[in-house]
Structure formats: C-alpha cells, structure tokens
PDB file of C-alpha atoms in Angstrom:
ATOM      1  CA  GLY A  30      71.172  23.901  50.633  1.00  0.00           C
ATOM      2  CA  SER A  31      74.469  24.782  48.895  1.00  0.00           C
ATOM      3  CA  VAL A  32      75.948  21.331  49.521  1.00  0.00           C
ATOM      4  CA  LEU A  33      72.849  19.658  48.122  1.00  0.00           C
ATOM      5  CA  CYS A  34      72.993  21.942  45.071  1.00  0.00           C
ATOM      6  CA  GLY A  35      76.650  21.004  44.568  1.00  0.00           C
ATOM      7  CA  ILE A  36      75.791  17.303  44.703  1.00  0.00           C
ATOM      8  CA  VAL A  37      72.933  17.789  42.232  1.00  0.00           C
ATOM      9  CA  LEU A  38      75.195  19.788  39.905  1.00  0.00           C
ATOM     10  CA  THR A  39      77.838  17.061  39.960  1.00  0.00           C
ATOM     11  CA  SER A  40      75.226  14.411  39.221  1.00  0.00           C
ATOM     12  CA  ILE A  41      73.769  16.444  36.364  1.00  0.00           C
ATOM     13  CA  LEU A  42      77.163  16.930  34.756  1.00  0.00           C
ATOM     14  CA  GLN A  43      77.939  13.210  35.103  1.00  0.00           C
ATOM     15  CA  ILE A  44      74.654  12.296  33.397  1.00  0.00           C
ATOM     16  CA  GLN A  45      75.331  14.857  30.695  1.00  0.00           C
ATOM     17  CA  GLY A  46      78.826  13.446  30.160  1.00  0.00           C
ATOM     18  CA  HIS A  47      77.365   9.945  29.812  1.00  0.00           C
ATOM     19  CA  LEU A  48      74.868  11.223  27.240  1.00  0.00           C
ATOM     20  CA  LEU A  49      77.643  12.907  25.265  1.00  0.00           C
ATOM     21  CA  ASN A  50      79.598   9.642  25.263  1.00  0.00           C
ATOM     22  CA  GLU A  51      76.513   7.854  23.909  1.00  0.00           C
ATOM     23  CA  MET A  52      76.149  10.514  21.199  1.00  0.00           C
ATOM     24  CA  GLU A  53      79.789  10.097  20.190  1.00  0.00           C
ATOM     25  CA  ALA A  54      79.366   6.312  20.074  1.00  0.00           C
ATOM     26  CA  ALA A  55      76.327   6.710  17.844  1.00  0.00           C
ATOM     27  CA  MET A  56      78.242   9.097  15.609  1.00  0.00           C
ATOM     28  CA  SER A  57      81.199   6.735  15.304  1.00  0.00           C
ATOM     29  CA  ALA A  58      78.795   3.916  14.413  1.00  0.00           C
ATOM     30  CA  THR A  59      77.776   5.972  11.386  1.00  0.00           C
ATOM     31  CA  ASP A  60      81.442   6.461  10.437  1.00  0.00           C
ATOM     32  CA  GLY A  61      81.283  10.098  11.592  1.00  0.00           C
ATOM     33  CA  THR A  62      78.941  11.004   8.739  1.00  0.00           C
ATOM     34  CA  MET A  63      76.258  12.508  10.986  1.00  0.00           C
ATOM     35  CA  ASP A  64      75.515  15.985   9.662  1.00  0.00           C
ATOM     36  CA  ILE A  65      75.437  19.129  11.756  1.00  0.00           C
ATOM     37  CA  ALA A  66      71.616  19.230  11.889  1.00  0.00           C
ATOM     38  CA  ASP A  67      71.438  15.731  13.390  1.00  0.00           C
ATOM     39  CA  ARG A  68      74.193  16.471  15.903  1.00  0.00           C
ATOM     40  CA  THR A  69      72.485  19.715  16.883  1.00  0.00           C
ATOM     41  CA  ALA A  70      69.129  17.974  17.287  1.00  0.00           C
ATOM     42  CA  GLN A  71      70.699  15.290  19.483  1.00  0.00           C
ATOM     43  CA  TYR A  72      72.483  17.899  21.569  1.00  0.00           C
ATOM     44  CA  VAL A  73      69.323  19.974  22.051  1.00  0.00           C
ATOM     45  CA  ALA A  74      67.249  16.917  22.946  1.00  0.00           C
ATOM     46  CA  LEU A  75      69.714  15.014  25.112  1.00  0.00           C
ATOM     47  CA  CYS A  76      72.251  17.407  26.620  1.00  0.00           C
ATOM     48  CA  LEU A  77      70.939  20.959  26.649  1.00  0.00           C
ATOM     49  CA  PRO A  78      68.210  20.382  29.283  1.00  0.00           C
ATOM     50  CA  PHE A  79      70.768  18.934  31.709  1.00  0.00           C
ATOM     51  CA  GLU A  80      73.186  21.774  31.057  1.00  0.00           C
ATOM     52  CA  LEU A  81      70.498  24.421  31.580  1.00  0.00           C
ATOM     53  CA  TYR A  82      69.517  22.783  34.838  1.00  0.00           C
ATOM     54  CA  GLY A  83      73.180  22.582  35.845  1.00  0.00           C
ATOM     55  CA  GLY A  84      73.587  26.326  35.263  1.00  0.00           C
ATOM     56  CA  TYR A  85      70.427  26.967  37.240  1.00  0.00           C
ATOM     57  CA  VAL A  86      71.760  24.891  40.142  1.00  0.00           C
ATOM     58  CA  LEU A  87      75.090  26.720  39.996  1.00  0.00           C
ATOM     59  CA  ALA A  88      73.309  30.076  40.270  1.00  0.00           C
ATOM     60  CA  LEU A  89      71.166  28.635  43.056  1.00  0.00           C
ATOM     61  CA  VAL A  90      74.308  27.823  45.040  1.00  0.00           C
ATOM     62  CA  ALA A  91      75.186  31.537  44.965  1.00  0.00           C
ATOM     63  CA  VAL A  92      71.660  32.470  46.056  1.00  0.00           C
ATOM     64  CA  TYR A  93      71.716  29.984  48.926  1.00  0.00           C
ATOM     65  CA  PHE A  94      75.141  31.176  50.054  1.00  0.00           C
ATOM     66  CA  ASN A  95      73.970  34.789  50.163  1.00  0.00           C
ATOM     67  CA  THR A  96      70.757  33.735  51.935  1.00  0.00           C
ATOM     68  CA  PHE A  97      72.847  31.831  54.479  1.00  0.00           C
ATOM     69  CA  LEU A  98      74.905  34.964  55.144  1.00  0.00           C
ATOM     70  CA  ALA A  99      71.746  37.031  55.529  1.00  0.00           C
ATOM     71  CA  GLY A 100      70.892  34.876  58.540  1.00  0.00           C
ATOM     72  CA  PHE A 101      73.736  36.488  60.484  1.00  0.00           C
ATOM     73  CA  ASP A 102      72.153  39.718  61.672  1.00  0.00           C
ATOM     74  CA  ALA A 103      75.328  40.833  63.460  1.00  0.00           C
ATOM     75  CA  LEU A 104      77.262  41.217  60.193  1.00  0.00           C
ATOM     76  CA  PRO A 105      77.477  44.708  58.706  1.00  0.00           C
ATOM     77  CA  THR A 106      75.700  45.472  55.450  1.00  0.00           C
ATOM     78  CA  SER A 107      79.015  45.825  53.635  1.00  0.00           C
ATOM     79  CA  VAL A 108      79.705  42.095  54.156  1.00  0.00           C
ATOM     80  CA  PHE A 109      76.464  41.223  52.364  1.00  0.00           C
ATOM     81  CA  LEU A 110      77.314  43.616  49.556  1.00  0.00           C
ATOM     82  CA  VAL A 111      80.830  42.194  49.102  1.00  0.00           C
ATOM     83  CA  ALA A 112      79.466  38.628  49.213  1.00  0.00           C
ATOM     84  CA  ALA A 113      76.800  39.394  46.613  1.00  0.00           C
ATOM     85  CA  ASN A 114      79.256  41.066  44.239  1.00  0.00           C
ATOM     86  CA  ALA A 115      81.820  38.292  44.768  1.00  0.00           C
ATOM     87  CA  SER A 116      79.107  35.730  43.976  1.00  0.00           C
ATOM     88  CA  LEU A 117      78.373  37.481  40.694  1.00  0.00           C
ATOM     89  CA  ALA A 118      82.069  37.528  39.829  1.00  0.00           C
ATOM     90  CA  LEU A 119      82.435  33.843  40.737  1.00  0.00           C
ATOM     91  CA  LEU A 120      79.467  32.950  38.534  1.00  0.00           C
ATOM     92  CA  LEU A 121      81.169  34.793  35.677  1.00  0.00           C
ATOM     93  CA  CYS A 122      84.364  32.807  36.326  1.00  0.00           C
ATOM     94  CA  ALA A 123      82.397  29.551  36.482  1.00  0.00           C
ATOM     95  CA  GLY A 124      80.750  30.378  33.159  1.00  0.00           C
ATOM     96  CA  PHE A 125      84.133  31.113  31.607  1.00  0.00           C
ATOM     97  CA  TYR A 126      85.506  27.843  32.943  1.00  0.00           C
ATOM     98  CA  MET A 127      82.571  25.793  31.622  1.00  0.00           C
ATOM     99  CA  LEU A 128      82.746  27.413  28.178  1.00  0.00           C
ATOM    100  CA  TRP A 129      86.474  27.701  27.560  1.00  0.00           C
ATOM    101  CA  VAL A 130      88.494  25.492  29.900  1.00  0.00           C
ATOM    102  CA  THR A 131      86.639  22.183  30.105  1.00  0.00           C
ATOM    103  CA  GLU A 132      87.210  19.584  27.404  1.00  0.00           C
ATOM    104  CA  ARG A 133      83.518  19.492  26.573  1.00  0.00           C
ATOM    105  CA  LYS A 134      81.863  22.866  26.259  1.00  0.00           C
ATOM    106  CA  PHE A 135      78.770  23.306  28.405  1.00  0.00           C
ATOM    107  CA  TYR A 136      76.789  25.857  26.370  1.00  0.00           C
ATOM    108  CA  GLY A 137      73.613  25.390  28.400  1.00  0.00           C
ATOM    109  CA  VAL A 138      75.392  26.256  31.648  1.00  0.00           C
ATOM    110  CA  GLY A 139      76.594  29.478  30.013  1.00  0.00           C
ATOM    111  CA  VAL A 140      73.096  30.306  28.784  1.00  0.00           C
ATOM    112  CA  ALA A 141      71.590  29.672  32.224  1.00  0.00           C
ATOM    113  CA  LEU A 142      74.205  31.842  33.926  1.00  0.00           C
ATOM    114  CA  VAL A 143      73.697  34.652  31.410  1.00  0.00           C
ATOM    115  CA  TRP A 144      69.946  34.451  32.079  1.00  0.00           C
ATOM    116  CA  TYR A 145      70.520  34.562  35.851  1.00  0.00           C
ATOM    117  CA  LEU A 146      72.953  37.492  35.705  1.00  0.00           C
ATOM    118  CA  LEU A 147      70.611  39.378  33.381  1.00  0.00           C
ATOM    119  CA  GLY A 148      67.775  38.759  35.841  1.00  0.00           C
ATOM    120  CA  VAL A 149      69.844  40.216  38.686  1.00  0.00           C
ATOM    121  CA  ALA A 150      70.700  43.306  36.640  1.00  0.00           C
ATOM    122  CA  ILE A 151      67.066  43.842  35.627  1.00  0.00           C
ATOM    123  CA  GLU A 152      65.743  43.200  39.133  1.00  0.00           C
ATOM    124  CA  LEU A 153      68.088  45.810  40.586  1.00  0.00           C
ATOM    125  CA  HIS A 154      66.768  48.393  38.118  1.00  0.00           C
ATOM    126  CA  THR A 155      63.649  48.571  40.287  1.00  0.00           C
ATOM    127  CA  PRO A 156      64.566  46.782  43.528  1.00  0.00           C
ATOM    128  CA  THR A 157      62.059  45.712  46.138  1.00  0.00           C
ATOM    129  CA  GLN A 158      61.462  47.770  49.261  1.00  0.00           C
ATOM    130  CA  PRO A 159      63.497  45.493  51.586  1.00  0.00           C
ATOM    131  CA  ILE A 160      66.537  45.979  49.343  1.00  0.00           C
ATOM    132  CA  TYR A 161      66.017  49.752  49.398  1.00  0.00           C
ATOM    133  CA  ASN A 162      65.749  49.638  53.191  1.00  0.00           C
ATOM    134  CA  GLU A 163      68.966  47.638  53.597  1.00  0.00           C
ATOM    135  CA  PHE A 164      71.331  49.128  50.992  1.00  0.00           C
ATOM    136  CA  SER A 165      72.177  52.594  49.725  1.00  0.00           C
ATOM    137  CA  ASP A 166      71.376  53.722  46.189  1.00  0.00           C
ATOM    138  CA  GLY A 167      75.088  53.671  45.351  1.00  0.00           C
ATOM    139  CA  ALA A 168      75.485  50.080  46.565  1.00  0.00           C
ATOM    140  CA  ILE A 169      72.452  48.948  44.575  1.00  0.00           C
ATOM    141  CA  LEU A 170      73.716  50.713  41.455  1.00  0.00           C
ATOM    142  CA  THR A 171      77.193  49.205  41.872  1.00  0.00           C
ATOM    143  CA  THR A 172      75.788  45.692  42.132  1.00  0.00           C
ATOM    144  CA  GLN A 173      73.512  46.323  39.157  1.00  0.00           C
ATOM    145  CA  ILE A 174      76.489  47.468  37.085  1.00  0.00           C
ATOM    146  CA  ILE A 175      78.540  44.443  38.145  1.00  0.00           C
ATOM    147  CA  ALA A 176      75.677  42.108  37.183  1.00  0.00           C
ATOM    148  CA  GLY A 177      75.210  43.914  33.862  1.00  0.00           C
ATOM    149  CA  VAL A 178      78.898  43.817  32.986  1.00  0.00           C
ATOM    150  CA  ALA A 179      79.113  40.140  33.989  1.00  0.00           C
ATOM    151  CA  THR A 180      76.101  39.432  31.767  1.00  0.00           C
ATOM    152  CA  LEU A 181      77.677  41.236  28.828  1.00  0.00           C
ATOM    153  CA  ILE A 182      81.032  39.497  29.243  1.00  0.00           C
ATOM    154  CA  LEU A 183      79.537  36.024  29.639  1.00  0.00           C
ATOM    155  CA  ALA A 184      77.110  36.519  26.730  1.00  0.00           C
ATOM    156  CA  THR A 185      80.034  37.619  24.549  1.00  0.00           C
ATOM    157  CA  LEU A 186      82.120  34.623  25.637  1.00  0.00           C
ATOM    158  CA  LEU A 187      79.187  32.336  24.893  1.00  0.00           C
ATOM    159  CA  GLY A 188      78.645  33.849  21.443  1.00  0.00           C
ATOM    160  CA  VAL A 189      82.322  33.583  20.562  1.00  0.00           C
ATOM    161  CA  ARG A 190      82.470  29.965  21.800  1.00  0.00           C
ATOM    162  CA  VAL A 191      79.404  28.953  19.768  1.00  0.00           C
ATOM    163  CA  THR A 192      80.768  30.702  16.672  1.00  0.00           C
ATOM    164  CA  LYS A 193      84.181  29.072  17.090  1.00  0.00           C
ATOM    165  CA  THR A 194      82.581  25.651  17.473  1.00  0.00           C
ATOM    166  CA  MET A 195      80.431  26.134  14.377  1.00  0.00           C
ATOM    167  CA  ILE A 196      83.432  27.245  12.312  1.00  0.00           C
ATOM    168  CA  LYS A 197      85.487  24.318  13.590  1.00  0.00           C
ATOM    169  CA  HIS A 198      82.822  21.760  12.617  1.00  0.00           C
ATOM    170  CA  ASN A 199      82.310  23.164   9.114  1.00  0.00           C
TER     171      ASN A 199
END
C-alpha cells in the first residue's frame, strides 16, 4: 500500500508541475499582466485539487506504514508508539519541505497535512476503545500533544508562506 501511495504521489506532483508550467506559459502569453485574482482562480481550479490529494496520499503512506507494523503482533507496544510519533514528525518535516524548500510551493499539500494532523489530535482527545486497550493514558496524551504541536507548527508555517507569497507578488 505504501509503495502504491508513493507512486500515486509522484504522479500527482508531476501532473501538478505540468499544470503549473501551462499556467506560466499562459501568463507569459499575456506579457505577465495577469492579475492576482486570475492567477489565484487558475491555481485553485487547476493545481489545488492535485496538491490536496497529494497531501492526502502522503498522510495515507504514514497510516499504511503504521498499519503494516500493527500486523507484527510480536512487537512491543512501545515500537508502535515510537513509529506513530515518528510518522507525525516526518509528516511535519514533509510539510516543511513542500512549503519552504521546493522551488514551487505546494500549499495544498500543507493544508492537507495540517488537516490530517489536526484530525489525529482531535481523535486522540476521545480515542476508541481498542486504542485505550492497547496504550496507556500517558502514551495517548503524548501522541495527542505531538500531533497538536505538529499541527500548530505546520499551520503557522503555511500561514507565513502564504503571507510571504502574497507580499512578494504585490
């Protein structure tokens, strides 16, 4: 499942890159006079859905990895806990990379990852019975805090990146 998700994510980002190239070609055909409203509308219509789906697939890779580990009943509970928390941290790093390091900024991936991390934090506020049976209250609280902090950091990074981009284009 994780390999398939990785292939889908790569394909999505390639399609999105092609669409951005087409948008830039259209903008250069108008001598770069396309206003911010038109560029935003094109981005929302052509690129944002692919980016949101890419972020969803990236989060799904983490879910599938943790589900794969859950299949090994011989592993101690602490391994699952470390893997889950490491997955949350890696998703935060992936969001940072997509927003700040890549040449093109993938805002939709950041939004999708923020939504996923927020969902984890909210879900662990009132976890299901199987989670209560498997993990201690302290472990659940720790993972909830990690998810909440990762959500806050990534949402802040996303807000700063969007603001910086808007200031740069005006």
